[in-house]
Amino acid sequence: MRYVKVTPGDSAVDVDEYLERLPSLAGDLPDGARVFATDPGHYDYVGKRCVKDLKLRGVLFNDSEQPSIDLDFQHNCWKHEDDLTIHYTGVTAFAVDMASGESWRQWHGGVVVDEVVPAAGGCTHELVFLNGSMTITARDLTAVWFEAECPGKD
């Protein structure tokens, strides 16, 4: 991450530098990435539209002429009301760094923090999880929140 600070081991997060720079970065982000990154609830850790604590449920790769990736996240019933899907178009890079050498397909725990920054021809989105990180560089991304159910919670 360029601006967000994450302390390994205890997952302490400091987003202050990123939030200070985001207004100047936003103009260089593609439309969908800008909407997602600048959403007022994105870094409101007790908010319903914060990515913190979302659990990665699935990854779908499309290796056509226009490579794309979909990340599907499940809500945390005690915090969120909606699930989230992020669709990346024009993907040029995908990287995973697992802290313990496990398969990236078996994430443990949820999202700790993320950062969206401009990149040549688009944006880079880095997500830090409890046991690793994922970085996607793409032409743009579209984030869609959709209603989910929390069984047993009223």
XYZ file of N, CA and C in Angstrom:
462
model
N 0.842 -1.179 0.000
C 0.000 0.000 0.000
C 0.886 1.239 0.000
N 0.450 2.221 -0.735
C 1.239 3.454 -0.816
C 1.010 4.386 0.366
N -0.241 4.557 0.746
C -0.570 5.580 1.743
C -1.180 5.026 3.023
N -1.933 3.931 2.916
C -2.523 3.313 4.098
C -1.426 2.531 4.814
N -1.367 2.676 6.109
C -0.358 1.971 6.915
C -1.036 0.831 7.673
N -0.461 -0.375 7.543
C -0.974 -1.550 8.247
C 0.192 -2.143 9.033
N -0.019 -2.335 10.324
C 1.010 -2.935 11.161
C 0.837 -4.451 11.122
N 1.831 -5.182 10.570
C 1.713 -6.645 10.496
C 1.571 -7.250 11.892
N 0.829 -8.325 11.959
C 0.672 -9.039 13.218
C -0.561 -8.639 13.996
N -0.752 -7.332 14.192
C -1.931 -6.931 14.967
C -2.978 -6.225 14.109
N -2.697 -6.059 12.829
C -3.618 -5.460 11.863
C -4.067 -4.051 12.246
N -3.205 -3.320 12.967
C -3.505 -1.916 13.237
C -3.448 -1.159 11.914
N -4.396 -0.264 11.698
C -4.531 0.434 10.426
C -4.553 1.935 10.654
N -3.849 2.664 9.761
C -3.870 4.122 9.781
C -4.154 4.582 8.349
N -5.344 5.115 8.119
C -5.744 5.566 6.782
C -5.630 7.075 6.612
N -5.118 7.766 7.616
C -5.100 9.233 7.591
C -4.389 9.807 6.373
N -3.186 9.323 6.048
C -2.460 9.869 4.902
C -3.235 9.634 3.608
N -3.824 8.452 3.457
C -4.609 8.160 2.257
C -5.805 9.101 2.147
N -6.524 9.289 3.248
C -7.698 10.170 3.219
C -7.305 11.618 2.944
N -6.125 12.026 3.394
C -5.642 13.385 3.091
C -5.332 13.536 1.614
N -4.796 12.490 0.998
C -4.398 12.547 -0.413
C -5.541 12.216 -1.372
N -6.569 11.533 -0.891
C -7.642 11.063 -1.766
C -8.289 12.169 -2.607
N -8.563 13.350 -2.062
C -9.153 14.378 -2.929
C -8.286 14.715 -4.149
N -6.968 14.703 -4.002
C -6.105 15.004 -5.149
C -5.926 13.777 -6.059
N -6.032 12.580 -5.510
C -5.933 11.360 -6.313
C -7.215 11.098 -7.101
N -8.349 11.493 -6.541
C -9.660 11.146 -7.101
C -9.817 11.578 -8.557
N -9.294 12.723 -8.909
C -9.420 13.212 -10.281
C -8.703 12.349 -11.298
N -7.724 11.560 -10.844
C -6.972 10.679 -11.740
C -7.500 9.241 -11.741
N -8.528 8.986 -10.948
C -9.132 7.652 -10.920
C -10.208 7.544 -11.993
N -10.370 6.368 -12.598
C -11.494 6.173 -13.513
C -12.817 6.315 -12.744
N -13.897 6.542 -13.461
C -15.185 6.867 -12.848
C -15.629 5.907 -11.745
N -15.676 4.614 -12.039
C -16.160 3.649 -11.054
C -15.272 3.574 -9.826
N -13.963 3.590 -10.037
C -13.020 3.550 -8.920
C -13.159 4.796 -8.054
N -13.367 5.942 -8.695
C -13.526 7.199 -7.947
C -14.780 7.153 -7.071
N -15.890 6.681 -7.632
C -17.134 6.594 -6.867
C -16.941 5.678 -5.655
N -16.317 4.534 -5.864
C -16.107 3.564 -4.791
C -15.170 4.114 -3.714
N -14.027 4.649 -4.118
C -13.016 5.104 -3.156
C -13.457 6.328 -2.369
N -14.243 7.195 -2.993
C -14.624 8.440 -2.318
C -15.975 8.368 -1.628
N -16.614 7.206 -1.639
C -17.881 7.046 -0.918
C -17.657 7.439 0.535
N -18.477 8.311 1.094
C -18.274 8.781 2.467
C -18.250 7.654 3.508
N -18.869 6.521 3.223
C -18.888 5.424 4.174
C -17.753 4.420 4.020
N -16.922 4.607 2.987
C -15.880 3.622 2.680
C -14.939 3.356 3.861
N -14.531 4.385 4.566
C -13.617 4.214 5.706
C -14.280 4.523 7.040
N -15.600 4.489 7.075
C -16.338 4.630 8.330
C -16.459 3.233 8.922
N -15.529 2.877 9.813
C -15.399 1.499 10.277
C -16.634 0.945 10.981
N -17.531 1.780 11.393
C -18.783 1.282 11.973
C -19.944 1.451 10.994
N -19.644 1.925 9.788
C -20.667 2.168 8.782
C -21.066 0.919 8.011
N -22.200 0.988 7.372
C -22.762 -0.133 6.619
C -22.065 -0.363 5.276
N -21.375 0.634 4.744
C -20.729 0.521 3.435
C -19.204 0.550 3.536
N -18.676 0.165 4.675
C -17.241 0.051 4.874
C -16.826 -1.361 4.472
N -15.688 -1.497 3.789
C -15.263 -2.822 3.353
C -14.629 -3.634 4.481
N -14.258 -2.977 5.566
C -13.650 -3.709 6.684
C -14.613 -4.788 7.168
N -14.072 -5.962 7.399
C -14.787 -7.129 7.917
C -15.618 -7.881 6.878
N -15.661 -7.424 5.630
C -16.303 -8.227 4.596
C -15.458 -9.481 4.372
N -16.103 -10.588 4.053
C -15.382 -11.849 3.810
C -15.424 -12.178 2.323
N -14.259 -12.501 1.761
C -14.194 -12.885 0.360
C -14.871 -14.237 0.181
N -15.909 -14.245 -0.639
C -16.699 -15.453 -0.847
C -16.331 -16.140 -2.158
N -15.900 -15.356 -3.145
C -15.580 -15.960 -4.428
C -14.828 -15.021 -5.344
N -14.092 -15.621 -6.275
C -13.344 -14.886 -7.292
C -13.670 -15.526 -8.630
N -14.066 -14.714 -9.601
C -14.396 -15.211 -10.932
C -13.482 -14.526 -11.942
N -12.712 -15.324 -12.686
C -11.814 -14.806 -13.713
C -12.459 -14.977 -15.077
N -12.367 -13.949 -15.915
C -12.823 -14.021 -17.293
C -11.620 -13.639 -18.151
N -11.046 -14.624 -18.841
C -9.829 -14.401 -19.617
C -10.106 -14.139 -21.090
N -11.164 -13.413 -21.379
C -11.503 -13.112 -22.769
C -10.576 -12.016 -23.297
N -10.941 -11.438 -24.434
C -10.162 -10.336 -24.999
C -10.112 -9.151 -24.040
N -11.123 -8.993 -23.231
C -11.194 -7.941 -22.221
C -11.158 -8.619 -20.850
N -9.975 -8.991 -20.350
C -9.912 -9.723 -19.077
C -10.620 -8.965 -17.954
N -11.367 -9.727 -17.173
C -12.065 -9.123 -16.043
C -12.010 -10.085 -14.858
N -12.234 -9.523 -13.682
C -12.290 -10.300 -12.448
C -13.460 -9.769 -11.641
N -14.208 -10.687 -11.035
C -15.258 -10.316 -10.089
C -14.866 -10.848 -8.721
N -14.894 -9.980 -7.719
C -14.714 -10.388 -6.330
C -16.070 -10.300 -5.654
N -16.453 -11.368 -4.996
C -17.745 -11.442 -4.326
C -17.497 -11.485 -2.820
N -18.052 -10.528 -2.094
C -17.845 -10.420 -0.652
C -19.155 -10.632 0.094
N -19.058 -11.351 1.187
C -20.202 -11.575 2.061
C -20.131 -10.602 3.231
N -21.286 -10.081 3.586
C -21.395 -9.124 4.688
C -21.125 -9.787 6.035
N -20.881 -8.977 7.021
C -20.785 -9.408 8.415
C -22.103 -8.972 9.049
N -22.913 -9.915 9.487
C -24.271 -9.608 9.961
C -24.310 -8.603 11.114
N -23.258 -8.502 11.874
C -23.260 -7.597 13.020
C -22.878 -6.178 12.615
N -22.466 -6.002 11.346
C -22.027 -4.684 10.917
C -22.707 -4.226 9.630
N -22.751 -5.092 8.639
C -23.255 -4.730 7.312
C -24.682 -5.225 7.119
N -25.348 -4.621 6.156
C -26.666 -5.093 5.739
C -26.623 -5.654 4.329
N -25.534 -5.365 3.606
C -25.447 -5.739 2.196
C -24.167 -6.504 1.899
N -24.227 -7.311 0.834
C -23.046 -7.957 0.273
C -22.465 -7.011 -0.775
N -21.258 -7.301 -1.232
C -20.587 -6.440 -2.203
C -19.967 -7.288 -3.299
N -20.163 -6.862 -4.542
C -19.438 -7.440 -5.672
C -18.655 -6.312 -6.330
N -17.384 -6.575 -6.589
C -16.546 -5.617 -7.308
C -16.162 -6.263 -8.632
N -16.496 -5.584 -9.732
C -16.195 -6.056 -11.081
C -15.065 -5.190 -11.638
N -13.967 -5.822 -11.991
C -12.802 -5.128 -12.554
C -12.767 -5.387 -14.050
N -12.694 -4.329 -14.856
C -12.625 -4.467 -16.310
C -11.234 -4.081 -16.790
N -10.819 -4.718 -17.885
C -9.508 -4.418 -18.444
C -8.382 -4.743 -17.480
N -8.436 -5.903 -16.869
C -7.435 -6.295 -15.865
C -6.084 -6.516 -16.528
N -5.065 -5.874 -15.961
C -3.700 -6.030 -16.477
C -2.774 -6.718 -15.480
N -3.182 -6.798 -14.212
C -2.351 -7.478 -13.215
C -3.214 -7.975 -12.071
N -2.829 -9.142 -11.558
C -3.493 -9.740 -10.408
C -2.391 -10.396 -9.585
N -2.282 -10.009 -8.316
C -1.236 -10.571 -7.462
C -1.797 -10.860 -6.080
N -1.317 -11.947 -5.501
C -1.721 -12.346 -4.164
C -0.464 -12.586 -3.345
N -0.480 -12.112 -2.114
C 0.627 -12.342 -1.186
C 0.029 -12.927 0.087
N 0.292 -14.203 0.311
C -0.248 -14.877 1.494
C 0.803 -14.872 2.606
N 0.394 -14.436 3.777
C 1.306 -14.336 4.911
C 1.859 -15.686 5.340
N 1.076 -16.731 5.226
C 1.506 -18.021 5.757
C 1.762 -19.071 4.678
N 1.777 -18.678 3.414
C 2.017 -19.623 2.344
C 0.823 -20.504 2.014
N -0.344 -20.204 2.560
C -1.555 -20.970 2.282
C -2.062 -20.647 0.887
N -3.014 -21.406 0.425
C -3.663 -21.120 -0.844
C -4.491 -19.847 -0.695
N -4.394 -18.956 -1.655
C -5.173 -17.715 -1.585
C -6.666 -17.997 -1.681
N -7.028 -19.161 -2.106
C -8.441 -19.519 -2.222
C -9.061 -19.833 -0.864
N -8.248 -19.832 0.192
C -8.751 -20.131 1.530
C -8.446 -18.982 2.486
N -8.980 -17.825 2.190
C -8.772 -16.666 3.055
C -9.359 -16.943 4.429
N -8.646 -16.518 5.456
C -9.154 -16.614 6.816
C -9.416 -15.205 7.307
N -10.613 -14.966 7.758
C -10.939 -13.629 8.231
C -11.336 -12.726 7.089
N -11.690 -11.529 7.455
C -12.215 -10.598 6.481
C -11.206 -9.560 6.034
N -11.720 -8.601 5.299
C -10.919 -7.487 4.822
C -10.529 -6.629 6.024
N -9.267 -6.263 6.090
C -8.795 -5.350 7.122
C -8.908 -3.916 6.605
N -8.426 -3.688 5.385
C -8.453 -2.351 4.792
C -8.175 -2.481 3.296
N -8.485 -1.447 2.537
C -8.158 -1.417 1.121
C -7.697 -0.026 0.728
N -7.140 0.058 -0.484
C -6.658 1.338 -1.010
C -6.804 1.298 -2.531
N -7.407 2.340 -3.086
C -7.557 2.474 -4.533
C -6.742 3.687 -4.962
N -5.805 3.464 -5.897
C -4.957 4.562 -6.377
C -4.916 4.541 -7.903
N -4.640 5.692 -8.504
C -4.506 5.734 -9.965
C -3.302 4.908 -10.420
N -3.427 4.326 -11.604
C -2.338 3.593 -12.252
C -2.397 3.926 -13.741
N -1.333 3.655 -14.458
C -1.309 3.925 -15.895
C -2.493 3.231 -16.561
N -3.355 4.000 -17.191
C -4.505 3.439 -17.892
C -5.632 2.959 -17.001
N -5.633 3.334 -15.708
C -6.724 2.899 -14.843
C -6.446 3.094 -13.369
N -6.529 1.983 -12.617
C -6.371 2.065 -11.168
C -5.795 0.763 -10.618
N -5.275 0.846 -9.420
C -4.833 -0.331 -8.678
C -5.622 -0.376 -7.383
N -6.172 -1.547 -7.079
C -6.936 -1.748 -5.855
C -6.232 -2.819 -5.043
N -5.748 -2.440 -3.869
C -5.101 -3.396 -2.978
C -5.990 -3.630 -1.774
N -6.204 -4.901 -1.463
C -7.010 -5.298 -0.314
C -6.120 -6.088 0.639
N -6.144 -5.717 1.908
C -5.403 -6.457 2.924
C -6.406 -7.257 3.738
N -6.128 -8.556 3.865
C -6.938 -9.470 4.654
C -6.147 -9.843 5.906
N -6.743 -10.575 6.801
C -6.041 -10.988 8.008
C -4.831 -11.862 7.705
N -4.869 -12.623 6.605
C -3.762 -13.534 6.320
C -3.097 -13.303 4.969
N -3.235 -12.130 4.401
C -2.584 -11.857 3.131
C -3.150 -10.628 2.458
N -2.742 -10.439 1.206
C -3.242 -9.287 0.460
C -3.471 -9.675 -0.996
N -4.281 -8.881 -1.670
C -4.610 -9.079 -3.072
C -4.535 -7.719 -3.749
N -3.894 -7.677 -4.919
C -3.773 -6.431 -5.666
C -4.227 -6.671 -7.096
N -5.129 -5.795 -7.571
C -5.646 -5.889 -8.933
C -5.447 -4.540 -9.611
N -4.834 -4.578 -10.791
C -4.705 -3.377 -11.607
C -5.612 -3.551 -12.812
N -6.427 -2.531 -13.074
C -7.443 -2.648 -14.120
C -7.754 -1.283 -14.715
N -8.465 -1.311 -15.830
C -8.909 -0.067 -16.458
C -9.889 0.663 -15.536
N -10.791 -0.097 -14.890
C -11.741 0.497 -13.949
C -12.364 -0.614 -13.119
N -13.126 -0.210 -12.130
C -13.868 -1.160 -11.310
C -15.249 -0.598 -11.061
N -16.177 -1.502 -10.840
C -17.541 -1.133 -10.474
C -17.897 -1.904 -9.221
N -18.277 -1.182 -8.172
C -18.661 -1.803 -6.907
C -20.175 -1.721 -6.762
N -20.794 -2.876 -6.497
C -22.239 -2.930 -6.350
C -22.575 -3.597 -5.020
N -23.255 -2.838 -4.173
C -23.763 -3.375 -2.903
C -25.160 -3.901 -3.160
N -25.484 -5.077 -2.615
C -26.830 -5.609 -2.797
C -27.319 -6.249 -1.508
N -28.623 -6.194 -1.354
C -29.266 -6.638 -0.120
C -28.953 -8.097 0.186
N -28.675 -8.348 1.454
C -28.394 -9.705 1.925
C -29.240 -9.975 3.161
N -29.359 -11.221 3.493
C -30.140 -11.588 4.677
C -29.210 -12.037 5.796
N -29.607 -11.731 7.013
C -28.890 -12.172 8.202
C -29.835 -13.054 9.010
N -29.762 -14.360 8.817
C -30.653 -15.258 9.547
C -30.501 -15.098 11.058
N -31.609 -14.972 11.735
C -31.591 -14.891 13.199
C -31.305 -13.520 13.763
N -31.056 -12.531 12.905
C -30.801 -11.180 13.398
C -31.950 -10.281 12.980
N -32.549 -9.607 13.936
C -33.670 -8.713 13.604
C -33.294 -7.282 13.817
